[in-house]
Amino acid sequence: MSESRRRSPVGQLYAVYSPHRKDILRGLFFLFFQNSYVWLSPIFIARLIDLPESDPQTRMARFLVWGCLMLGLILLNFPASCLRSRYMSRLARGISRDLRVGLAQQLQQLTLLYHSKHSVGRLQSKAIRDIEILEALPGQFVAVLFNTAVAVLVAIAAIAVRAPKGLIFFAVLVPVSVALRRYFHKRMQVTTQQYRHSFETMNAGISDMITMMPVTRAHALEGFELNRVTDRIQDVFRKGRRFDWLMNLFGTSSWVLLTFFQASFLLGAVYFCFLGRISVGDVLMFNAFFASISGSVLNLLNVMPMLAKARESLCSINEILHAPDREENHGKPAVSEVSGNLLYDGVTYSYPEGDRPAVDNMYLDIKSGESIAFVGPSGCGKSSMLALALGYIRPQSGRMLLDGADMGKLDLRSYRKHVGVVAQDVVFFSGTVLYNVAYGTNGIPREKIADAIKLANAWEFVEKLPDGMETKLGEGGVELSGGQRQRLAIARALLRDPKVLILDEATSALDVESEMLVQDALDRIMRDRTTIVVSHRLSTVRHCDRIIVLDEGRIVQEGTHDDLMETRNFYSRIIRATSVAA
């Protein structure tokens, strides 16, 4: 268990805020001067009321002193408030910046297996809503806590000097307040946790609903999907109501408790004034102090739910920051050159939820420049073989070797710079054609990008776009056909001049005409490159140097197209069935 996981919630919050402690101290320093009039005004008012009447000169001198001090503290509020706001803002924005950068870094290092198990909506909730809660904490909870502490200390000091017996009220108030807080603490913690989980589930459901909209519409499942999302929204509503009720009950109980003690203290002060033991000014001062303390403590108790929210948000963020499914590349040697030799050396891999190995004691030697196709029934291990070649998953036994070096000991990020991937589901940003094709590359001449587009058989439609390569694509490339998207994806891969090329069902969703154009482009970029192909299309597979037939994570047959067509196997059956259907 990591050190961060062993920390208490207070320790975890300290770890988040401690890098910004200078801003915290500066902000609290100026907050003290900003609110000094509020804390000290009861003393000023009491002293003004109790000015001696016997000596007019002394009375006037003291009046001027106390009056100037009051006005000076009021004027001090403006510069102190500006400086306090500056440092508190830098603190809050700095925390959100650091956490978001940390989350982005961690998400980039987490395995794709982790991302496949967590919905985008749930991760977005952690990166946006939870960080916003932690961002708001310094400006509210820390400021209120500081105000309460100073108000209590000033009041206790003043009462201890003027009427020490009044401290008995504090001796009773503090343990009662602590008991009230402890009573509600556990309930607030559980309720906040339930609300957060419900909110994340709703976010994930809405994200899935938007993603699945084409499927939903195609199968007339609008009602089903709406009911599913509505149930999650209703659950957030119910848990939110429960949370609001508990917060209201906590706030009301706190107000009744503190107001009762304030009224009791005032009645006691008036009684002692009747007895002549304290002055009228002291009565007003004590009442003002207790009102200030009551308000501060009440504010503190009211923001306690925020502390519970912050704790849950921090736990939520730590689910990502301390997730174990990291791809560790730091400190490993970088790959500067790639020839493209890949060796599966007795590789076995099983997914956590699998009941059998996805790849079982695999031995396969892929030579540099060789083209290999993986075929087989669904679940035979094709995608796992690609994931192993890319280093997305690591062998649980055996080794993956790249040009004779163990991939587990290499910085795989540097290796993937020499890899091109063309998948069935092509992802584009909403930027221009130029930006999407040149994504991740810097300083590439415009002419070279145009050449890559031409080699990918995409120039014929790109030059007809309204602004050519400067035409902005819709989000996800929705303004392009499937074949057009695939050809731009090939251009993107070609621009990287990869030594290893991965084709994952790159033509499976295309019509015949688009397939011919895409296949022609693929044939060009496959030359002199190590190519691994997964496809059910004959045109993509048949010209590969070797076709590997997989079943239950093992090689059951391999050879060229002609070799495999001479025997009865999965590949030959599919080819013959396709020919008969045609």
mmCIF file of C-alpha atoms in Angstrom, residues 170-502:
data_model
loop_
_atom_site.group_PDB
_atom_site.id
_atom_site.type_symbol
_atom_site.label_atom_id
_atom_site.label_comp_id
_atom_site.label_asym_id
_atom_site.label_seq_id
_atom_site.Cartn_x
_atom_site.Cartn_y
_atom_site.Cartn_z
ATOM 1 C CA PHE A 170 -17.128 28.536 26.859
ATOM 2 C CA ALA A 171 -16.218 25.556 29.004
ATOM 3 C CA VAL A 172 -19.741 24.246 28.372
ATOM 4 C CA LEU A 173 -20.179 25.452 24.782
ATOM 5 C CA VAL A 174 -17.041 23.831 23.343
ATOM 6 C CA PRO A 175 -17.743 20.199 24.387
ATOM 7 C CA VAL A 176 -21.407 20.536 23.418
ATOM 8 C CA SER A 177 -20.421 21.820 19.960
ATOM 9 C CA VAL A 178 -17.896 18.999 19.570
ATOM 10 C CA ALA A 179 -20.519 16.427 20.549
ATOM 11 C CA LEU A 180 -22.960 17.897 18.014
ATOM 12 C CA ARG A 181 -20.363 17.785 15.283
ATOM 13 C CA ARG A 182 -19.395 14.177 16.081
ATOM 14 C CA TYR A 183 -23.042 13.123 16.047
ATOM 15 C CA PHE A 184 -23.532 14.401 12.505
ATOM 16 C CA HIS A 185 -20.050 13.662 11.149
ATOM 17 C CA LYS A 186 -20.521 9.963 10.351
ATOM 18 C CA ARG A 187 -23.953 10.553 8.874
ATOM 19 C CA MET A 188 -22.641 13.376 6.681
ATOM 20 C CA GLN A 189 -19.732 11.232 5.524
ATOM 21 C CA VAL A 190 -21.961 8.331 4.455
ATOM 22 C CA THR A 191 -24.553 10.596 2.823
ATOM 23 C CA THR A 192 -21.895 12.566 0.934
ATOM 24 C CA GLN A 193 -20.263 9.370 -0.324
ATOM 25 C CA GLN A 194 -23.601 7.997 -1.530
ATOM 26 C CA TYR A 195 -24.413 11.250 -3.300
ATOM 27 C CA ARG A 196 -21.000 11.369 -5.024
ATOM 28 C CA HIS A 197 -21.279 7.790 -6.285
ATOM 29 C CA SER A 198 -24.805 8.464 -7.498
ATOM 30 C CA PHE A 199 -23.667 11.638 -9.284
ATOM 31 C CA GLU A 200 -20.781 9.827 -10.998
ATOM 32 C CA THR A 201 -23.130 7.031 -12.092
ATOM 33 C CA MET A 202 -25.522 9.592 -13.554
ATOM 34 C CA ASN A 203 -22.660 11.313 -15.409
ATOM 35 C CA ALA A 204 -21.512 7.991 -16.832
ATOM 36 C CA GLY A 205 -25.077 7.153 -17.888
ATOM 37 C CA ILE A 206 -25.557 10.461 -19.705
ATOM 38 C CA SER A 207 -22.179 10.070 -21.434
ATOM 39 C CA ASP A 208 -23.112 6.537 -22.535
ATOM 40 C CA MET A 209 -26.521 7.737 -23.728
ATOM 41 C CA ILE A 210 -24.920 10.360 -25.982
ATOM 42 C CA THR A 211 -22.343 7.869 -27.304
ATOM 43 C CA MET A 212 -24.995 5.218 -28.006
ATOM 44 C CA MET A 213 -27.444 7.612 -29.683
ATOM 45 C CA PRO A 214 -27.041 6.141 -33.205
ATOM 46 C CA VAL A 215 -27.594 2.589 -31.902
ATOM 47 C CA THR A 216 -30.511 3.708 -29.745
ATOM 48 C CA ARG A 217 -32.210 5.473 -32.646
ATOM 49 C CA ALA A 218 -31.561 2.615 -35.070
ATOM 50 C CA HIS A 219 -33.283 0.077 -32.793
ATOM 51 C CA ALA A 220 -36.078 2.348 -31.534
ATOM 52 C CA LEU A 221 -34.784 2.105 -27.965
ATOM 53 C CA GLU A 222 -35.330 5.753 -27.056
ATOM 54 C CA GLY A 223 -37.848 4.870 -24.348
ATOM 55 C CA PHE A 224 -35.624 2.187 -22.842
ATOM 56 C CA GLU A 225 -32.579 4.468 -22.778
ATOM 57 C CA LEU A 226 -34.583 7.383 -21.386
ATOM 58 C CA ASN A 227 -35.925 5.208 -18.576
ATOM 59 C CA ARG A 228 -32.419 3.987 -17.759
ATOM 60 C CA VAL A 229 -30.994 7.511 -17.565
ATOM 61 C CA THR A 230 -34.080 8.838 -15.755
ATOM 62 C CA ASP A 231 -33.633 6.201 -13.048
ATOM 63 C CA ARG A 232 -30.098 7.450 -12.444
ATOM 64 C CA ILE A 233 -31.221 11.079 -12.398
ATOM 65 C CA GLN A 234 -33.965 10.186 -9.928
ATOM 66 C CA ASP A 235 -31.408 8.426 -7.738
ATOM 67 C CA VAL A 236 -29.302 11.623 -7.677
ATOM 68 C CA PHE A 237 -32.475 13.548 -6.806
ATOM 69 C CA ARG A 238 -33.298 11.217 -3.885
ATOM 70 C CA LYS A 239 -29.782 11.142 -2.495
ATOM 71 C CA GLY A 240 -29.477 14.916 -2.985
ATOM 72 C CA ARG A 241 -32.712 15.431 -1.006
ATOM 73 C CA ARG A 242 -31.402 13.192 1.756
ATOM 74 C CA PHE A 243 -28.135 15.134 1.802
ATOM 75 C CA ASP A 244 -29.968 18.498 1.897
ATOM 76 C CA TRP A 245 -32.216 17.330 4.765
ATOM 77 C CA LEU A 246 -29.236 16.219 6.862
ATOM 78 C CA MET A 247 -27.423 19.487 6.190
ATOM 79 C CA ASN A 248 -30.505 21.483 7.189
ATOM 80 C CA LEU A 249 -30.937 19.441 10.376
ATOM 81 C CA PHE A 250 -27.279 19.987 11.232
ATOM 82 C CA GLY A 251 -27.481 23.727 10.542
ATOM 83 C CA THR A 252 -30.690 24.185 12.517
ATOM 84 C CA SER A 253 -29.382 22.252 15.517
ATOM 85 C CA SER A 254 -26.205 24.317 15.458
ATOM 86 C CA TRP A 255 -28.137 27.594 15.337
ATOM 87 C CA VAL A 256 -30.436 26.640 18.224
ATOM 88 C CA LEU A 257 -27.498 25.537 20.369
ATOM 89 C CA LEU A 258 -25.395 28.631 19.781
ATOM 90 C CA THR A 259 -28.266 31.107 20.000
ATOM 91 C CA PHE A 260 -29.404 29.521 23.285
ATOM 92 C CA PHE A 261 -25.938 29.969 24.761
ATOM 93 C CA GLN A 262 -25.705 33.525 23.429
ATOM 94 C CA ALA A 263 -29.011 34.499 24.995
ATOM 95 C CA SER A 264 -28.036 32.823 28.281
ATOM 96 C CA PHE A 265 -24.713 34.648 28.278
ATOM 97 C CA LEU A 266 -26.449 37.979 27.610
ATOM 98 C CA LEU A 267 -28.911 37.416 30.448
ATOM 99 C CA GLY A 268 -26.036 36.567 32.791
ATOM 100 C CA ALA A 269 -24.113 39.682 31.759
ATOM 101 C CA VAL A 270 -27.150 41.910 32.347
ATOM 102 C CA TYR A 271 -27.647 40.309 35.768
ATOM 103 C CA PHE A 272 -24.053 41.040 36.801
ATOM 104 C CA CYS A 273 -24.460 44.601 35.508
ATOM 105 C CA PHE A 274 -27.473 45.007 37.821
ATOM 106 C CA LEU A 275 -25.238 43.857 40.676
ATOM 107 C CA GLY A 276 -22.647 46.460 39.674
ATOM 108 C CA ARG A 277 -19.905 43.911 38.986
ATOM 109 C CA ILE A 278 -19.494 44.879 35.316
ATOM 110 C CA SER A 279 -20.246 48.062 33.363
ATOM 111 C CA VAL A 280 -22.811 48.706 30.628
ATOM 112 C CA GLY A 281 -19.959 48.805 28.144
ATOM 113 C CA ASP A 282 -18.862 45.361 29.277
ATOM 114 C CA VAL A 283 -22.402 44.042 28.709
ATOM 115 C CA LEU A 284 -22.408 45.364 25.165
ATOM 116 C CA MET A 285 -18.871 44.072 24.570
ATOM 117 C CA PHE A 286 -19.669 40.579 25.868
ATOM 118 C CA ASN A 287 -22.846 40.409 23.852
ATOM 119 C CA ALA A 288 -21.069 41.563 20.701
ATOM 120 C CA PHE A 289 -18.251 39.079 21.292
ATOM 121 C CA PHE A 290 -20.600 36.199 21.889
ATOM 122 C CA ALA A 291 -22.654 37.158 18.845
ATOM 123 C CA SER A 292 -19.443 37.235 16.799
ATOM 124 C CA ILE A 293 -18.330 33.888 18.208
ATOM 125 C CA SER A 294 -21.762 32.364 17.669
ATOM 126 C CA GLY A 295 -21.832 33.564 14.080
ATOM 127 C CA SER A 296 -18.310 32.325 13.414
ATOM 128 C CA VAL A 297 -18.885 28.926 14.998
ATOM 129 C CA LEU A 298 -22.195 28.619 13.188
ATOM 130 C CA ASN A 299 -20.488 29.412 9.895
ATOM 131 C CA LEU A 300 -17.825 26.853 10.726
ATOM 132 C CA LEU A 301 -20.418 24.196 11.493
ATOM 133 C CA ASN A 302 -22.292 25.087 8.321
ATOM 134 C CA VAL A 303 -19.190 24.583 6.180
ATOM 135 C CA MET A 304 -18.394 21.250 7.824
ATOM 136 C CA PRO A 305 -20.412 19.511 5.065
ATOM 137 C CA MET A 306 -17.980 21.106 2.612
ATOM 138 C CA LEU A 307 -15.128 19.401 4.453
ATOM 139 C CA ALA A 308 -16.987 16.092 4.104
ATOM 140 C CA LYS A 309 -17.455 16.792 0.390
ATOM 141 C CA ALA A 310 -13.791 17.712 0.040
ATOM 142 C CA ARG A 311 -12.791 14.472 1.723
ATOM 143 C CA GLU A 312 -14.943 12.419 -0.647
ATOM 144 C CA SER A 313 -13.701 14.401 -3.638
ATOM 145 C CA LEU A 314 -10.111 13.799 -2.599
ATOM 146 C CA CYS A 315 -10.794 10.064 -2.239
ATOM 147 C CA SER A 316 -12.415 10.148 -5.682
ATOM 148 C CA ILE A 317 -9.409 11.884 -7.253
ATOM 149 C CA ASN A 318 -7.014 9.508 -5.487
ATOM 150 C CA GLU A 319 -8.802 6.603 -7.167
ATOM 151 C CA ILE A 320 -7.091 7.848 -10.329
ATOM 152 C CA LEU A 321 -3.898 9.338 -8.903
ATOM 153 C CA HIS A 322 -3.020 6.127 -7.047
ATOM 154 C CA ALA A 323 -4.500 3.558 -9.402
ATOM 155 C CA PRO A 324 -2.075 0.634 -9.741
ATOM 156 C CA ASP A 325 -2.715 0.034 -13.472
ATOM 157 C CA ARG A 326 0.156 2.251 -14.597
ATOM 158 C CA GLU A 327 2.411 1.751 -17.539
ATOM 159 C CA GLU A 328 5.809 2.373 -15.982
ATOM 160 C CA ASN A 329 8.295 3.848 -18.455
ATOM 161 C CA HIS A 330 10.256 6.215 -16.236
ATOM 162 C CA GLY A 331 13.963 5.443 -16.060
ATOM 163 C CA LYS A 332 13.862 2.796 -18.775
ATOM 164 C CA PRO A 333 16.089 3.134 -21.869
ATOM 165 C CA ALA A 334 14.480 4.825 -24.865
ATOM 166 C CA VAL A 335 14.199 3.164 -28.251
ATOM 167 C CA SER A 336 15.978 5.322 -30.829
ATOM 168 C CA GLU A 337 15.732 2.984 -33.820
ATOM 169 C CA VAL A 338 13.375 0.136 -34.706
ATOM 170 C CA SER A 339 13.979 -2.595 -37.270
ATOM 171 C CA GLY A 340 10.642 -4.258 -36.647
ATOM 172 C CA ASN A 341 11.578 -7.739 -35.374
ATOM 173 C CA LEU A 342 8.929 -8.899 -32.897
ATOM 174 C CA LEU A 343 9.114 -12.158 -30.945
ATOM 175 C CA TYR A 344 6.371 -13.642 -28.778
ATOM 176 C CA ASP A 345 8.582 -15.814 -26.555
ATOM 177 C CA GLY A 346 6.322 -18.180 -24.611
ATOM 178 C CA VAL A 347 3.847 -15.365 -23.882
ATOM 179 C CA THR A 348 0.792 -15.984 -21.711
ATOM 180 C CA TYR A 349 -1.736 -13.335 -20.743
ATOM 181 C CA SER A 350 -5.096 -13.563 -18.980
ATOM 182 C CA TYR A 351 -7.511 -10.701 -18.367
ATOM 183 C CA PRO A 352 -8.640 -10.240 -14.748
ATOM 184 C CA GLU A 353 -12.230 -11.215 -15.569
ATOM 185 C CA GLY A 354 -11.277 -14.031 -17.980
ATOM 186 C CA ASP A 355 -11.771 -17.726 -17.216
ATOM 187 C CA ARG A 356 -8.934 -18.804 -19.550
ATOM 188 C CA PRO A 357 -5.813 -17.217 -21.061
ATOM 189 C CA ALA A 358 -6.423 -14.799 -23.916
ATOM 190 C CA VAL A 359 -2.942 -15.723 -25.178
ATOM 191 C CA ASP A 360 -1.633 -19.103 -24.119
ATOM 192 C CA ASN A 361 2.121 -19.925 -24.221
ATOM 193 C CA MET A 362 2.504 -18.119 -27.535
ATOM 194 C CA TYR A 363 5.700 -18.446 -29.592
ATOM 195 C CA LEU A 364 5.753 -16.402 -32.781
ATOM 196 C CA ASP A 365 8.717 -14.812 -34.546
ATOM 197 C CA ILE A 366 7.872 -11.865 -36.819
ATOM 198 C CA LYS A 367 10.754 -10.728 -39.011
ATOM 199 C CA SER A 368 11.495 -7.152 -39.978
ATOM 200 C CA GLY A 369 9.465 -6.114 -43.017
ATOM 201 C CA GLU A 370 7.222 -9.192 -42.795
ATOM 202 C CA SER A 371 3.447 -8.885 -43.018
ATOM 203 C CA ILE A 372 1.428 -11.086 -40.651
ATOM 204 C CA ALA A 373 -2.355 -11.514 -40.490
ATOM 205 C CA PHE A 374 -4.221 -12.847 -37.457
ATOM 206 C CA VAL A 375 -7.528 -14.582 -38.166
ATOM 207 C CA GLY A 376 -9.816 -16.730 -36.089
ATOM 208 C CA PRO A 377 -13.197 -16.828 -34.369
ATOM 209 C CA SER A 378 -14.328 -14.133 -31.974
ATOM 210 C CA GLY A 379 -12.443 -14.328 -28.690
ATOM 211 C CA CYS A 380 -9.528 -16.290 -30.151
ATOM 212 C CA GLY A 381 -6.925 -13.714 -29.024
ATOM 213 C CA LYS A 382 -6.442 -11.484 -32.098
ATOM 214 C CA SER A 383 -6.893 -8.178 -30.258
ATOM 215 C CA SER A 384 -4.714 -9.408 -27.397
ATOM 216 C CA MET A 385 -1.916 -10.217 -29.852
ATOM 217 C CA LEU A 386 -2.098 -6.641 -31.165
ATOM 218 C CA ALA A 387 -2.160 -5.234 -27.615
ATOM 219 C CA LEU A 388 0.959 -7.234 -26.755
ATOM 220 C CA ALA A 389 2.736 -5.996 -29.884
ATOM 221 C CA LEU A 390 1.950 -2.409 -28.889
ATOM 222 C CA GLY A 391 2.866 -2.962 -25.246
ATOM 223 C CA TYR A 392 -0.626 -2.051 -24.035
ATOM 224 C CA ILE A 393 -0.609 -5.223 -21.955
ATOM 225 C CA ARG A 394 2.440 -7.023 -20.552
ATOM 226 C CA PRO A 395 3.029 -10.791 -20.589
ATOM 227 C CA GLN A 396 2.232 -12.501 -17.300
ATOM 228 C CA SER A 397 4.734 -15.160 -18.289
ATOM 229 C CA GLY A 398 7.194 -15.269 -21.158
ATOM 230 C CA ARG A 399 8.608 -12.205 -22.925
ATOM 231 C CA MET A 400 7.874 -9.847 -25.780
ATOM 232 C CA LEU A 401 11.087 -9.003 -27.625
ATOM 233 C CA LEU A 402 11.604 -6.003 -29.904
ATOM 234 C CA ASP A 403 14.695 -6.363 -32.069
ATOM 235 C CA GLY A 404 16.022 -8.807 -29.458
ATOM 236 C CA ALA A 405 15.378 -6.524 -26.445
ATOM 237 C CA ASP A 406 12.817 -7.322 -23.735
ATOM 238 C CA MET A 407 9.950 -4.833 -24.206
ATOM 239 C CA GLY A 408 9.236 -4.938 -20.480
ATOM 240 C CA LYS A 409 12.556 -3.176 -19.910
ATOM 241 C CA LEU A 410 12.102 -0.483 -22.583
ATOM 242 C CA ASP A 411 10.434 2.915 -22.597
ATOM 243 C CA LEU A 412 7.469 1.893 -24.733
ATOM 244 C CA ARG A 413 6.504 5.492 -25.421
ATOM 245 C CA SER A 414 9.671 5.883 -27.482
ATOM 246 C CA TYR A 415 8.922 2.589 -29.264
ATOM 247 C CA ARG A 416 5.406 3.689 -30.234
ATOM 248 C CA LYS A 417 6.851 6.734 -32.002
ATOM 249 C CA HIS A 418 7.947 4.209 -34.629
ATOM 250 C CA VAL A 419 4.507 2.570 -34.824
ATOM 251 C CA GLY A 420 1.518 3.442 -37.005
ATOM 252 C CA VAL A 421 -1.991 2.240 -36.140
ATOM 253 C CA VAL A 422 -5.013 2.235 -38.446
ATOM 254 C CA ALA A 423 -8.110 0.941 -36.690
ATOM 255 C CA GLN A 424 -11.736 0.432 -37.641
ATOM 256 C CA ASP A 425 -12.928 3.238 -35.356
ATOM 257 C CA VAL A 426 -10.997 6.301 -36.488
ATOM 258 C CA VAL A 427 -10.876 9.209 -34.036
ATOM 259 C CA PHE A 428 -10.630 12.777 -35.301
ATOM 260 C CA PHE A 429 -10.693 16.112 -33.542
ATOM 261 C CA SER A 430 -12.872 19.008 -34.597
ATOM 262 C CA GLY A 431 -9.868 20.856 -36.068
ATOM 263 C CA THR A 432 -8.757 21.055 -39.679
ATOM 264 C CA VAL A 433 -7.792 18.214 -42.012
ATOM 265 C CA LEU A 434 -4.203 19.433 -41.768
ATOM 266 C CA TYR A 435 -4.249 19.350 -37.972
ATOM 267 C CA ASN A 436 -5.795 15.871 -37.844
ATOM 268 C CA VAL A 437 -3.354 14.325 -40.315
ATOM 269 C CA ALA A 438 -0.305 16.004 -38.719
ATOM 270 C CA TYR A 439 -1.514 15.334 -35.156
ATOM 271 C CA GLY A 440 1.424 14.935 -32.769
ATOM 272 C CA THR A 441 4.097 15.940 -35.282
ATOM 273 C CA ASN A 442 5.924 19.248 -35.298
ATOM 274 C CA GLY A 443 7.700 21.072 -38.093
ATOM 275 C CA ILE A 444 6.431 18.814 -40.868
ATOM 276 C CA PRO A 445 6.371 20.782 -44.153
ATOM 277 C CA ARG A 446 2.942 21.328 -45.616
ATOM 278 C CA GLU A 447 4.072 19.694 -48.846
ATOM 279 C CA LYS A 448 5.019 16.484 -47.035
ATOM 280 C CA ILE A 449 1.586 16.360 -45.390
ATOM 281 C CA ALA A 450 -0.025 16.802 -48.806
ATOM 282 C CA ASP A 451 2.147 13.976 -50.168
ATOM 283 C CA ALA A 452 0.973 11.664 -47.379
ATOM 284 C CA ILE A 453 -2.647 12.528 -48.169
ATOM 285 C CA LYS A 454 -2.040 11.776 -51.860
ATOM 286 C CA LEU A 455 -0.364 8.427 -51.105
ATOM 287 C CA ALA A 456 -3.371 7.511 -48.963
ATOM 288 C CA ASN A 457 -5.730 8.109 -51.941
ATOM 289 C CA ALA A 458 -7.367 10.949 -50.018
ATOM 290 C CA TRP A 459 -6.341 13.956 -52.098
ATOM 291 C CA GLU A 460 -9.184 13.526 -54.569
ATOM 292 C CA PHE A 461 -11.756 14.452 -51.904
ATOM 293 C CA VAL A 462 -9.585 16.714 -49.725
ATOM 294 C CA GLU A 463 -8.912 19.173 -52.562
ATOM 295 C CA LYS A 464 -12.675 19.417 -53.154
ATOM 296 C CA LEU A 465 -13.410 20.431 -49.562
ATOM 297 C CA PRO A 466 -14.354 24.125 -49.103
ATOM 298 C CA ASP A 467 -10.954 25.106 -47.708
ATOM 299 C CA GLY A 468 -8.897 22.113 -48.783
ATOM 300 C CA MET A 469 -6.570 20.959 -46.023
ATOM 301 C CA GLU A 470 -7.697 23.920 -43.910
ATOM 302 C CA THR A 471 -11.290 22.680 -43.836
ATOM 303 C CA LYS A 472 -12.490 22.125 -40.277
ATOM 304 C CA LEU A 473 -13.905 18.694 -39.583
ATOM 305 C CA GLY A 474 -16.865 18.133 -37.317
ATOM 306 C CA GLU A 475 -16.172 16.503 -33.960
ATOM 307 C CA GLY A 476 -15.163 12.901 -34.629
ATOM 308 C CA GLY A 477 -14.901 13.580 -38.364
ATOM 309 C CA VAL A 478 -18.678 13.251 -38.798
ATOM 310 C CA GLU A 479 -18.617 15.284 -42.010
ATOM 311 C CA LEU A 480 -16.611 12.547 -43.751
ATOM 312 C CA SER A 481 -17.667 9.140 -45.007
ATOM 313 C CA GLY A 482 -16.214 5.981 -43.525
ATOM 314 C CA GLY A 483 -13.842 5.476 -46.436
ATOM 315 C CA GLN A 484 -12.686 9.085 -46.296
ATOM 316 C CA ARG A 485 -11.971 8.838 -42.576
ATOM 317 C CA GLN A 486 -9.991 5.641 -43.097
ATOM 318 C CA ARG A 487 -7.873 7.189 -45.840
ATOM 319 C CA LEU A 488 -7.065 10.209 -43.657
ATOM 320 C CA ALA A 489 -6.129 7.799 -40.856
ATOM 321 C CA ILE A 490 -3.769 6.048 -43.275
ATOM 322 C CA ALA A 491 -2.271 9.429 -44.214
ATOM 323 C CA ARG A 492 -1.749 10.156 -40.519
ATOM 324 C CA ALA A 493 0.025 6.809 -40.064
ATOM 325 C CA LEU A 494 2.056 7.272 -43.247
ATOM 326 C CA LEU A 495 3.284 10.701 -42.164
ATOM 327 C CA ARG A 496 4.962 9.086 -39.150
ATOM 328 C CA ASP A 497 6.922 6.774 -41.481
ATOM 329 C CA PRO A 498 6.367 3.847 -39.081
ATOM 330 C CA LYS A 499 8.609 0.791 -38.949
ATOM 331 C CA VAL A 500 5.778 -1.258 -37.426
ATOM 332 C CA LEU A 501 2.267 -0.947 -38.841
ATOM 333 C CA ILE A 502 -0.856 -2.218 -37.047
#
